[in-house]
mmCIF file of C-alpha atoms in Angstrom:
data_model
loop_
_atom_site.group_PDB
_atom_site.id
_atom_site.type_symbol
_atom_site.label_atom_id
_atom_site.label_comp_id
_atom_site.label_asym_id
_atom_site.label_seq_id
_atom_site.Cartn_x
_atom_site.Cartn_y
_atom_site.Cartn_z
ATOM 1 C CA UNK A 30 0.000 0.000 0.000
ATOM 2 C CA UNK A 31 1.008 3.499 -0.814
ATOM 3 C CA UNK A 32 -0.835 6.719 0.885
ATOM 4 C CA UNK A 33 0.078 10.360 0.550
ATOM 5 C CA UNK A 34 -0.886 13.942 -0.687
ATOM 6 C CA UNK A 35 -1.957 13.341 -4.498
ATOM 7 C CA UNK A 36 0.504 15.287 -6.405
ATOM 8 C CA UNK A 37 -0.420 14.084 -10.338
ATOM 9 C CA UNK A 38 1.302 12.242 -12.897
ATOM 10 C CA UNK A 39 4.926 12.056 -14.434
ATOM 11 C CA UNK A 40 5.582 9.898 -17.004
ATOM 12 C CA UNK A 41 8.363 8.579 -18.770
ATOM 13 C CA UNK A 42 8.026 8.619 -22.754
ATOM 14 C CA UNK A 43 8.085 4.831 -24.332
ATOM 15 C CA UNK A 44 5.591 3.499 -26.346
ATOM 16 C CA UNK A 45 2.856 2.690 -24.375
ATOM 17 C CA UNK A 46 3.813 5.862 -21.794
ATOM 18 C CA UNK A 47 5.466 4.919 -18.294
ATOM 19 C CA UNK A 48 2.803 6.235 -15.707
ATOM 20 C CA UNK A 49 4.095 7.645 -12.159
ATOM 21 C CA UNK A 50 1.491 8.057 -9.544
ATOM 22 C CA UNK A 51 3.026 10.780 -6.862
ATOM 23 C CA UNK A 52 2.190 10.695 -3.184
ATOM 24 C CA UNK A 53 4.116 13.523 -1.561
ATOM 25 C CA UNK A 54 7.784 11.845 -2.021
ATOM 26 C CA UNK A 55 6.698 8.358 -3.316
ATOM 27 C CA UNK A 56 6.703 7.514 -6.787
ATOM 28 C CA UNK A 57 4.184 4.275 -7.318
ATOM 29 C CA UNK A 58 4.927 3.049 -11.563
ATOM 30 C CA UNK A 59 1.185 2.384 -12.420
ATOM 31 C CA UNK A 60 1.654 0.511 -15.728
ATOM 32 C CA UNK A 61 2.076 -3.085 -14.120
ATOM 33 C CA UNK A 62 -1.334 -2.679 -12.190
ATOM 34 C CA UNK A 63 -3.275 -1.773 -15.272
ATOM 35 C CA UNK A 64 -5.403 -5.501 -15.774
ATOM 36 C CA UNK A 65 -5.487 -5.436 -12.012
ATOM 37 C CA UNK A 66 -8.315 -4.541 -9.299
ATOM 38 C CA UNK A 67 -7.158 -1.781 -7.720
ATOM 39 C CA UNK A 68 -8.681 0.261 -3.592
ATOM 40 C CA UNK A 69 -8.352 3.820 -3.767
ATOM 41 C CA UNK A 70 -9.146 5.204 -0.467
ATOM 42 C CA UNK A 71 -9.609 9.380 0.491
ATOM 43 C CA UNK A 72 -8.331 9.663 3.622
ATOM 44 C CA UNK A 73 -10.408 12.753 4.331
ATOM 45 C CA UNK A 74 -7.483 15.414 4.088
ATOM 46 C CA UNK A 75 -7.179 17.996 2.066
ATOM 47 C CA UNK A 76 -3.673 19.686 1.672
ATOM 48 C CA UNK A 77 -2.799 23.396 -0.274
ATOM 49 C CA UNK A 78 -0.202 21.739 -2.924
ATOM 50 C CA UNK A 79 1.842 25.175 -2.409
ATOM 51 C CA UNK A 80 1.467 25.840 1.549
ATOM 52 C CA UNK A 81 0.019 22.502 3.058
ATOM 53 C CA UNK A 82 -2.452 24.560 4.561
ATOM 54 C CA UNK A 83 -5.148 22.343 5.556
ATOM 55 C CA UNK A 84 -7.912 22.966 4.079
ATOM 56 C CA UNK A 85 -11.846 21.322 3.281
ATOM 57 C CA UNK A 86 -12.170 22.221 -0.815
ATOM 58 C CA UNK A 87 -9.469 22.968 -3.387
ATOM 59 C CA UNK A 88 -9.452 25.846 -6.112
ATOM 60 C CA UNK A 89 -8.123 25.119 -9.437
ATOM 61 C CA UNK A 90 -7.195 21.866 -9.061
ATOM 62 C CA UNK A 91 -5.398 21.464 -5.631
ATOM 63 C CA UNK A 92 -5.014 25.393 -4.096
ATOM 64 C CA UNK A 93 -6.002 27.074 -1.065
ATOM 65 C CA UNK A 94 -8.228 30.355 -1.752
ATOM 66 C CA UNK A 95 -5.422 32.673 -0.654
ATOM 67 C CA UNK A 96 -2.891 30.584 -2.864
ATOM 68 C CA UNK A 97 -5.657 30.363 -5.916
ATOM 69 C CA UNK A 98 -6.383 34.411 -5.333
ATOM 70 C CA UNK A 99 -2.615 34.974 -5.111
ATOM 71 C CA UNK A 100 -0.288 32.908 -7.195
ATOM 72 C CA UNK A 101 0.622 34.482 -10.803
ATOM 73 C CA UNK A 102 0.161 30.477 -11.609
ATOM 74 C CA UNK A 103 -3.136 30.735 -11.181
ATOM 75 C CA UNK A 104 -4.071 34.341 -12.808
ATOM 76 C CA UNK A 105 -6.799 34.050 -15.828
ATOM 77 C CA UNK A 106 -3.605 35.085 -18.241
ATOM 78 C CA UNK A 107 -2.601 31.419 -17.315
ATOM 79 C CA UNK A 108 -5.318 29.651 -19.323
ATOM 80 C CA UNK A 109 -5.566 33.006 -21.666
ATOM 81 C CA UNK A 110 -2.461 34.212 -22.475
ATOM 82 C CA UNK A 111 -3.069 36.405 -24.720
ATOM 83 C CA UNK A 112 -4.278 38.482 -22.034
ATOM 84 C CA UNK A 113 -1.111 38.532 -20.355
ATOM 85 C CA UNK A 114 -0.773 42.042 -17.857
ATOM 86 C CA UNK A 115 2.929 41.486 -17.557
ATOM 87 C CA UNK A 116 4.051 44.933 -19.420
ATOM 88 C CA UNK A 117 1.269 46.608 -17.214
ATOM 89 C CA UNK A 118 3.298 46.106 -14.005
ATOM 90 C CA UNK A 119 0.296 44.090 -12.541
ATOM 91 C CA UNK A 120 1.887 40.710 -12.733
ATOM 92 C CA UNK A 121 1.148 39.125 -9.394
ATOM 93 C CA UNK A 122 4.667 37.452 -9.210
ATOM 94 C CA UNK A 123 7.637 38.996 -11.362
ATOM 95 C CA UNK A 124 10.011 36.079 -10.876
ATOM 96 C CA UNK A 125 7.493 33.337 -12.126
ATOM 97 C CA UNK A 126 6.794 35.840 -15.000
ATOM 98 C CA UNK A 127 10.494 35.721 -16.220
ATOM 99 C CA UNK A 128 10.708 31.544 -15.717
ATOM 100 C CA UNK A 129 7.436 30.601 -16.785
ATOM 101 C CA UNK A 130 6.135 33.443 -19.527
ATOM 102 C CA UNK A 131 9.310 35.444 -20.467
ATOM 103 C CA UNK A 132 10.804 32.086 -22.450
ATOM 104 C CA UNK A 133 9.847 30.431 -25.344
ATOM 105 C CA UNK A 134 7.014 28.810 -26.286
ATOM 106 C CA UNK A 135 5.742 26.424 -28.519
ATOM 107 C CA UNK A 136 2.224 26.903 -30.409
ATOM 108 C CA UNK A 137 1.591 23.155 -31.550
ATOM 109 C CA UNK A 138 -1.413 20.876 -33.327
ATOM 110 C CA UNK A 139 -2.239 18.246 -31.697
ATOM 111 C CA UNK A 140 -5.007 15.305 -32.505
ATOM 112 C CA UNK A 141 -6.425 14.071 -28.503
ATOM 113 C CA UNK A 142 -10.516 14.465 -29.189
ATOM 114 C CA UNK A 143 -9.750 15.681 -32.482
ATOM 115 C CA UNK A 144 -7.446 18.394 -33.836
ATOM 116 C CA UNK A 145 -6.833 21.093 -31.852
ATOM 117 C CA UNK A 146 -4.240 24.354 -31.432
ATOM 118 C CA UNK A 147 -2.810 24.689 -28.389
ATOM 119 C CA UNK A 148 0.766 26.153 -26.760
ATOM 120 C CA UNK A 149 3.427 25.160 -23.815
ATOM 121 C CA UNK A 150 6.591 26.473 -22.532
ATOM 122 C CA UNK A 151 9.370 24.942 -24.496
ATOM 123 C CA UNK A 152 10.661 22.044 -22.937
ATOM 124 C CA UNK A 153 7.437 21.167 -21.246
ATOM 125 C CA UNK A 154 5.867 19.663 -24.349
ATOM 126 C CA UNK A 155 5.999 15.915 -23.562
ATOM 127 C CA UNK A 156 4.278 16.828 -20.519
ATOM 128 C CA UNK A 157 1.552 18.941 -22.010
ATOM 129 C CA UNK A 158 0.849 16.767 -24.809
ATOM 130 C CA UNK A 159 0.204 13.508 -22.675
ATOM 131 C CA UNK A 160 -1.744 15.383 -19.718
ATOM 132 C CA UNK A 161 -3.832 15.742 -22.647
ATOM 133 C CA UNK A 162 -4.067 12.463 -23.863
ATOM 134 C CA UNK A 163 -3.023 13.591 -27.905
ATOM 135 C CA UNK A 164 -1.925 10.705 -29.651
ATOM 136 C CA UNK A 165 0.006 13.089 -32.068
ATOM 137 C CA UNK A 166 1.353 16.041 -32.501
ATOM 138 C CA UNK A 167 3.457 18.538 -33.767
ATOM 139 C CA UNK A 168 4.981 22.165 -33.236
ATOM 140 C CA UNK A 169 4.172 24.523 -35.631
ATOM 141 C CA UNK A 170 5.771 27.589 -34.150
ATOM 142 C CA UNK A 171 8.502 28.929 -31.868
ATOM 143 C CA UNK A 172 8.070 32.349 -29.907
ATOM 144 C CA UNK A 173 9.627 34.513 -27.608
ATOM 145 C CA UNK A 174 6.809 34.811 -24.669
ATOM 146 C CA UNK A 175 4.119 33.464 -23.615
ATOM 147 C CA UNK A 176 2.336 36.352 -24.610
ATOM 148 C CA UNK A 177 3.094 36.364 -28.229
ATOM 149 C CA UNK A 178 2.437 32.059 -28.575
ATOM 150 C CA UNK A 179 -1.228 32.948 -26.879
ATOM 151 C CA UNK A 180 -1.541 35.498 -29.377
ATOM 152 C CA UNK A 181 -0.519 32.984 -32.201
ATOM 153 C CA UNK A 182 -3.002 30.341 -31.115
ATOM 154 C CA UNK A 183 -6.342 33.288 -30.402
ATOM 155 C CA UNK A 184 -5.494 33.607 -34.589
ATOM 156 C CA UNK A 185 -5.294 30.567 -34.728
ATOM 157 C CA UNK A 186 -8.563 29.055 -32.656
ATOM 158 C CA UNK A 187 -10.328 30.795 -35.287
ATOM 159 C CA UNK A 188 -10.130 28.092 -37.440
ATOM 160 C CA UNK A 189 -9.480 25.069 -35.348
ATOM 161 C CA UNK A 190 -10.576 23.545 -31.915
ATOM 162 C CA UNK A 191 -8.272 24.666 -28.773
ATOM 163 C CA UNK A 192 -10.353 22.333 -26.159
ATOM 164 C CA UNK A 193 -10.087 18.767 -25.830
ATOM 165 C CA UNK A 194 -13.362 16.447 -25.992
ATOM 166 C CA UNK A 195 -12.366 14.392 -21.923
ATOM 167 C CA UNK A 196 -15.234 12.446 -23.213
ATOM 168 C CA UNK A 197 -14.108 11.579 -26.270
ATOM 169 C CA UNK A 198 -10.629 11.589 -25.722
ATOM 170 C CA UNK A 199 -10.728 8.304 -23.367
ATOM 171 C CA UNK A 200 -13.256 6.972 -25.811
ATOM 172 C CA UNK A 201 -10.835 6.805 -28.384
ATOM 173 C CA UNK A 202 -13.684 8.461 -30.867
ATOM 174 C CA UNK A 203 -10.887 10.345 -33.403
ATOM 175 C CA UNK A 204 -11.190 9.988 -36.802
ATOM 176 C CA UNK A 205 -8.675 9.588 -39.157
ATOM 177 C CA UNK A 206 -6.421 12.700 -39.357
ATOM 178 C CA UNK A 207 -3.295 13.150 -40.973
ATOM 179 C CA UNK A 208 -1.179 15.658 -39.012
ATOM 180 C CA UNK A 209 0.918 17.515 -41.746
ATOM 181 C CA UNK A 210 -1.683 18.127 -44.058
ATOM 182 C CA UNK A 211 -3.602 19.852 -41.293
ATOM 183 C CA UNK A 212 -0.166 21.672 -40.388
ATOM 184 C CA UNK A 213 -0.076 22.602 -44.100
ATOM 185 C CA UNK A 214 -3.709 24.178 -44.160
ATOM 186 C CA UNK A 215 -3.616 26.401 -40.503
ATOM 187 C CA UNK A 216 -0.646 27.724 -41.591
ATOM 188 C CA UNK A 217 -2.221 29.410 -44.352
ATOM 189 C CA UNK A 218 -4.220 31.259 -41.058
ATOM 190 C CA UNK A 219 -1.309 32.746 -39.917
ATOM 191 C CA UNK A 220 -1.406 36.423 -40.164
ATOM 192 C CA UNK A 221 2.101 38.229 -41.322
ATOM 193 C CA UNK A 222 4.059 39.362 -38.051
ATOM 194 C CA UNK A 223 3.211 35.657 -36.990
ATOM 195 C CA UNK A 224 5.458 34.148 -39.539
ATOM 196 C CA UNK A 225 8.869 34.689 -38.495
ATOM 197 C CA UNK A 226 8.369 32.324 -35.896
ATOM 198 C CA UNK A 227 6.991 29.433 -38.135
ATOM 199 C CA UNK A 228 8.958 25.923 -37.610
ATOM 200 C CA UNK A 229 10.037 23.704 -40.778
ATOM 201 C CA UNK A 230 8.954 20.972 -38.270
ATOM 202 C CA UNK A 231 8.027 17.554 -40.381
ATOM 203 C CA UNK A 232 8.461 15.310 -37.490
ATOM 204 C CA UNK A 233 4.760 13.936 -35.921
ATOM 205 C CA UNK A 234 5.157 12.479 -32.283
ATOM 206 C CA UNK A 235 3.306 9.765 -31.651
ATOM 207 C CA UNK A 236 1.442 8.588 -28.072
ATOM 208 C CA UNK A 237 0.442 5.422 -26.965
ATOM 209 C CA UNK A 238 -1.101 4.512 -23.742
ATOM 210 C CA UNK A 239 -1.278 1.757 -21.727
ATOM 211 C CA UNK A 240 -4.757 0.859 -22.141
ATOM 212 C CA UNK A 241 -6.342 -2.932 -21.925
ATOM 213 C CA UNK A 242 -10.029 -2.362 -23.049
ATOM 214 C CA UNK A 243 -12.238 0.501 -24.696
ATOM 215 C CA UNK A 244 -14.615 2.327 -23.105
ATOM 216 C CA UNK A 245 -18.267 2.045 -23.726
ATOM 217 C CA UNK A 246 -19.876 4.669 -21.653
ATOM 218 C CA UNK A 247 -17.953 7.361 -19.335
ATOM 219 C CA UNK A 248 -19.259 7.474 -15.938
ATOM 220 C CA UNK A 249 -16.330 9.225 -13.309
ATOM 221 C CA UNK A 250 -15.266 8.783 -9.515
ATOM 222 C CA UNK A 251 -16.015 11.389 -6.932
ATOM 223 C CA UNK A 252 -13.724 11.102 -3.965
ATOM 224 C CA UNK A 253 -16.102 12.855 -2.146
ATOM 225 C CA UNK A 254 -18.991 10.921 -2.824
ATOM 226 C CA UNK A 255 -17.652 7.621 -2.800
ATOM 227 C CA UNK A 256 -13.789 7.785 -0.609
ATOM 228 C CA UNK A 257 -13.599 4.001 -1.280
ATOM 229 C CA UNK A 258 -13.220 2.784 -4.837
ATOM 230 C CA UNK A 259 -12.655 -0.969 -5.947
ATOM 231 C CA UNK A 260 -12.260 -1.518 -9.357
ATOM 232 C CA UNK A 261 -9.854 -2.882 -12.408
ATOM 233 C CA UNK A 262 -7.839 -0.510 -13.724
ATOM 234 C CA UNK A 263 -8.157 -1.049 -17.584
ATOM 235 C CA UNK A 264 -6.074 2.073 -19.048
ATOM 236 C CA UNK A 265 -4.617 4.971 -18.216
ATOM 237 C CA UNK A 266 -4.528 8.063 -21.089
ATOM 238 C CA UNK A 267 -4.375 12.188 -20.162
ATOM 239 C CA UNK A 268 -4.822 12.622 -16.210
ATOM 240 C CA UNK A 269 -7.672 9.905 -15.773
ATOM 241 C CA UNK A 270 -7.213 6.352 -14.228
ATOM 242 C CA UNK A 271 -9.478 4.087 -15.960
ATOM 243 C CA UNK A 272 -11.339 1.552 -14.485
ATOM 244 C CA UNK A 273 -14.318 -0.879 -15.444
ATOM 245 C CA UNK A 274 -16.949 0.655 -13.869
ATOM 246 C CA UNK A 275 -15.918 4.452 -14.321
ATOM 247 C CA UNK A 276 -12.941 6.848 -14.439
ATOM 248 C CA UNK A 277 -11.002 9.268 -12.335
ATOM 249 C CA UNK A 278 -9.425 12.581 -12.698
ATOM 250 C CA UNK A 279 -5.769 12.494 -11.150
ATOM 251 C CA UNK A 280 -5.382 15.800 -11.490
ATOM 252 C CA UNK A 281 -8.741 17.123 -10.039
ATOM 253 C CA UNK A 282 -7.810 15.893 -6.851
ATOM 254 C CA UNK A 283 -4.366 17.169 -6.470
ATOM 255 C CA UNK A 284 -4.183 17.857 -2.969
ATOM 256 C CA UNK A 285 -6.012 14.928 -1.436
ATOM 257 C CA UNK A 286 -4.469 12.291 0.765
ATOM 258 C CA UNK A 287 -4.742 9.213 -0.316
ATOM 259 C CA UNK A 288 -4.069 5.462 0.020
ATOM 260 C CA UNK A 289 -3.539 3.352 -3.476
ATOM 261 C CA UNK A 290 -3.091 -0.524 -3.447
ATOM 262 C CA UNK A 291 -3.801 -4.082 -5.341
ATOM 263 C CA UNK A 292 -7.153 -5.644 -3.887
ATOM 264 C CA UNK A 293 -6.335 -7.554 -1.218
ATOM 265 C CA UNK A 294 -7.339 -10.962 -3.126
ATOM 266 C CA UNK A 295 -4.524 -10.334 -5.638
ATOM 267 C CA UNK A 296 -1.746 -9.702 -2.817
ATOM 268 C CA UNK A 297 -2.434 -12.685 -1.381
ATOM 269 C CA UNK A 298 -2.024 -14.628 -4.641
#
């Protein structure tokens, strides 16, 4: 058994991807325990993942109100950065600005639900583009900021999707899209001071997830609801466990303490 403060997924990038559960410190490798029953217990705590203030709810995903009301990580330029306030002097954290939104960024297509635009920090691609479950993808363009890669992809959403389908996604409902043609068409969207920063990028990365069955029907988990779940884990894709009977968002309850382990049955085996 493993228990600790949920703190999402890393992952190592093989074909399928190499899941890592972390609990505070631990690291638990979830691939060998997909085909298995699987108890996830909350252990009714709730932690701030900046402060470890105790607290009773989370705000986006794992924060404390003063953390979620204070943190430049979780200002509305963060999910539209186009807005960014930076040059206004009314960034709520100057050093995060210069690590996180001052550096390059990547606007990419990607196919998870479908094809969509989206952008990440350079370097953090990998990351982004299996949090999101894509099964391809590619990087169109390379800019300076933050700023200016929100800006790209606001032209761009224009024309293309920038949300994933969860639903779909874990459904494996994608048709048929082939990546460079699609690259070819947006780029013809790209308005003139964009283009500068286009990439001659003909490389398509490809995802595959450890993932036993398909999905029928998409009920989820609520650790609230239900603290004890006992189930077979039949996939893992994006941030959701996926089990028989429903699935769970990882990352929704970043935060939560938590005990993970094979069904007692199996140990004994």
């Amino acid at each position: 058994m493993h228990s600790g403060i949920l703190r999402g997924f890393t992952h190592r990038h093989e074909a399928p991807v190499q899941y890592i559960l972390r609990l505070d410190e631990t690291e638990v490798p979830l691939n060998d325990w997909v085909g298995e029953h699987l108890q996830i217990q909350f252990l009714h705590e709730i932690r701030c993942i900046h402060c470890n203030r105790k607290i009773k709810k989370t705000y986006n995903s794992g924060y404390c109100y003063p953390c979620f009301v204070a943190l430049a990580e979780n200002d509305l330029c963060i999910v539209k950065p186009h807005e960014c306030h930076f040059d206004q002097g009314t960034c709520r954290d100057e050093a995060f600005a210069q690590t996180h939104c001052m550096v390059p960024h990547y606007v990419y297509l990607a196919v998870s639900s479908g094809l969509k635009v989206g952008l990440t920090r350079k370097g953090n691609q990998m990351k982004r583009w299996t949090d999101q479950g894509a099964i391809q993808a590619i990087p169109i363009a390379e800019l300076p900021t933050r700023k200016l890669a929100g800006e790209l992809e606001f032209e761009l959403s224009k024309h293309v999707m920038d949300k994933t389908d969860w639903r779909k996604m874990l459904k494996g409902e994608v048709s048929e899209i082939e990546l460079l043609q699609s690259r070819i068409e947006i780029l013809a969207h790209v308005p003139e001071a964009f283009k500068p920063y286009l990439l001659d990028e003909t490389t398509v990365f490809e995802f595959l997830y450890p993932q036993m069955e398909s999905l029928q029907k998409i009920k989820t988990y609520d650790l609230e609801k239900s603290p004890m779940i006992t189930d077979r884990l039949i996939g893992i894709k994006g941030n959701y466990l996926m089990f028989e009977q429903a699935v769970i968002n990882v990352r929704k309850y970043s935060g939560y303490k938590v005990s993970i382990s094979l069904e007692a049955s199996q140990v004994a085996q």
